[in-house]
Tab-separated table of C-alpha atoms in Angstrom:
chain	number	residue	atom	x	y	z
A	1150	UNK	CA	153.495	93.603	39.438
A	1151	UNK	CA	152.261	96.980	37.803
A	1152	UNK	CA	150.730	96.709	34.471
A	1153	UNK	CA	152.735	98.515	31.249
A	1154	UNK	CA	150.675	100.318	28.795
A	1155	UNK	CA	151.441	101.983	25.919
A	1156	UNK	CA	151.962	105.390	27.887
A	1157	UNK	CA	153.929	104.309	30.437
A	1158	UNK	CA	156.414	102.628	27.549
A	1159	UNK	CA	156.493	105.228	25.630
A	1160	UNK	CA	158.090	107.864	28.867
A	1161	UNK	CA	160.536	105.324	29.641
A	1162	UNK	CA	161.809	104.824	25.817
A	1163	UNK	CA	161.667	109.038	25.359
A	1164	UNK	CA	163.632	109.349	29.048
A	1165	UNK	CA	166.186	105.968	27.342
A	1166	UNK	CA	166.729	108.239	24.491
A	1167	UNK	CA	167.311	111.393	26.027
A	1168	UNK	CA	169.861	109.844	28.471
A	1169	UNK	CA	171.955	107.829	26.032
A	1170	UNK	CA	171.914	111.361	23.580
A	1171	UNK	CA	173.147	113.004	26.620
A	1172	UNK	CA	175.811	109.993	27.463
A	1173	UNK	CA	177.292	110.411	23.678
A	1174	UNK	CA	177.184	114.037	24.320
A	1175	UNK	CA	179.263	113.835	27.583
A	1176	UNK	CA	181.491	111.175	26.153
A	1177	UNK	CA	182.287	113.033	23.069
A	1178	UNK	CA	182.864	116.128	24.646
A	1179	UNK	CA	185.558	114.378	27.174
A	1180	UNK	CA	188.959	114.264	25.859
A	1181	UNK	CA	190.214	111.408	28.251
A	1182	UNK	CA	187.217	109.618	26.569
A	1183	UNK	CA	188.060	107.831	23.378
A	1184	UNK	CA	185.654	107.070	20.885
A	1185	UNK	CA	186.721	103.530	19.991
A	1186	UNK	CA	185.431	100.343	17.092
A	1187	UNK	CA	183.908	99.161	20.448
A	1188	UNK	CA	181.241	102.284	21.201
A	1189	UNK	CA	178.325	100.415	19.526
A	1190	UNK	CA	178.648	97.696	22.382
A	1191	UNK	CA	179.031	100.111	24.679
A	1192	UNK	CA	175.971	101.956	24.132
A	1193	UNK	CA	173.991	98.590	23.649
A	1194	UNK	CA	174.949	97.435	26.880
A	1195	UNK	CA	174.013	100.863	28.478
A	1196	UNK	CA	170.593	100.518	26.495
A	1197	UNK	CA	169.923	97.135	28.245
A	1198	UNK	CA	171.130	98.246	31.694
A	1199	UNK	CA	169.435	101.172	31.918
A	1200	UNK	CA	166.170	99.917	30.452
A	1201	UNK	CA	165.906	97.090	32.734
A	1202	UNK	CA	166.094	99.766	35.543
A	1203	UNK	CA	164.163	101.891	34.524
A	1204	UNK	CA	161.325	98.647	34.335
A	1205	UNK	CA	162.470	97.370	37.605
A	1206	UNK	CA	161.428	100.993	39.445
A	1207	UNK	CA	158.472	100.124	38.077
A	1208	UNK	CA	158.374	96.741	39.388
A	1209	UNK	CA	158.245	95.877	35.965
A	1210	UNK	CA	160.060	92.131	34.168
A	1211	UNK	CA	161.188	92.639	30.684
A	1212	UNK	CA	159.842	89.302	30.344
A	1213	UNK	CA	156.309	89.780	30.594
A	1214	UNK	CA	155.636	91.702	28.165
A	1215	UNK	CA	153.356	91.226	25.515
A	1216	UNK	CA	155.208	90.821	22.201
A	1217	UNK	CA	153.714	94.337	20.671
A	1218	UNK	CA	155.830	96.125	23.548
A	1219	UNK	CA	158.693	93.915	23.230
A	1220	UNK	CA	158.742	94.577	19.375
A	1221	UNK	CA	158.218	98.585	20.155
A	1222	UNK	CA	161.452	98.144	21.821
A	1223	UNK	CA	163.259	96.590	20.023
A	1224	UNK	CA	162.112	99.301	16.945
A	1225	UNK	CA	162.870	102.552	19.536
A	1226	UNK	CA	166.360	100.824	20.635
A	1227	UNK	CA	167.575	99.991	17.102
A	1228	UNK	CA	166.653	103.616	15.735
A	1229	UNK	CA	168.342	105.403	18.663
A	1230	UNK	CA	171.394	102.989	18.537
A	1231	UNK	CA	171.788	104.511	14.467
A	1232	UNK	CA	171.810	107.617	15.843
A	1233	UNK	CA	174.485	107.193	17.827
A	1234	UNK	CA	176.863	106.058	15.374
């Protein structure tokens, strides 16, 4: 199992952000795409997914993290959530 550290997190939570600004982007711009009550789900279940494949590349379990990291997460993924609304 590779180690985290505080680098490593920190590329994967800037690439997270980037891709879910770019997925609001796309579905915003796409008329057959409906902005809908149900979009904050939708981009917190797109968070999770794509975080926990972006950790498994890395051979990486969400849970062993240390609890600073998991925290960090949590932080990063609530702020970029806001944004989205």
């Amino acid at each position: 199992m590779t180690v985290l550290t505080a680098d490593m997190l920190n590329e994967i939570l800037n690439y997270l952000d980037e891709s879910l600004l770019k997925l609001k982007k796309d579905t915003t711009n796409n008329p057959e795409f409906q902005m809908s009550g149900g979009m904050a789900d939708f981009f917190d279940a797109q968070y999770e997914t794509r975080l926990q494949n972006l950790l498994a590349a890395k051979n990486i379990d969400i849970h062993h993290l240390e609890s600073g990291m998991k925290n960090t997460i949590i932080q990063r993924k609530k702020a970029l959530l806001e944004k989205l609304r």
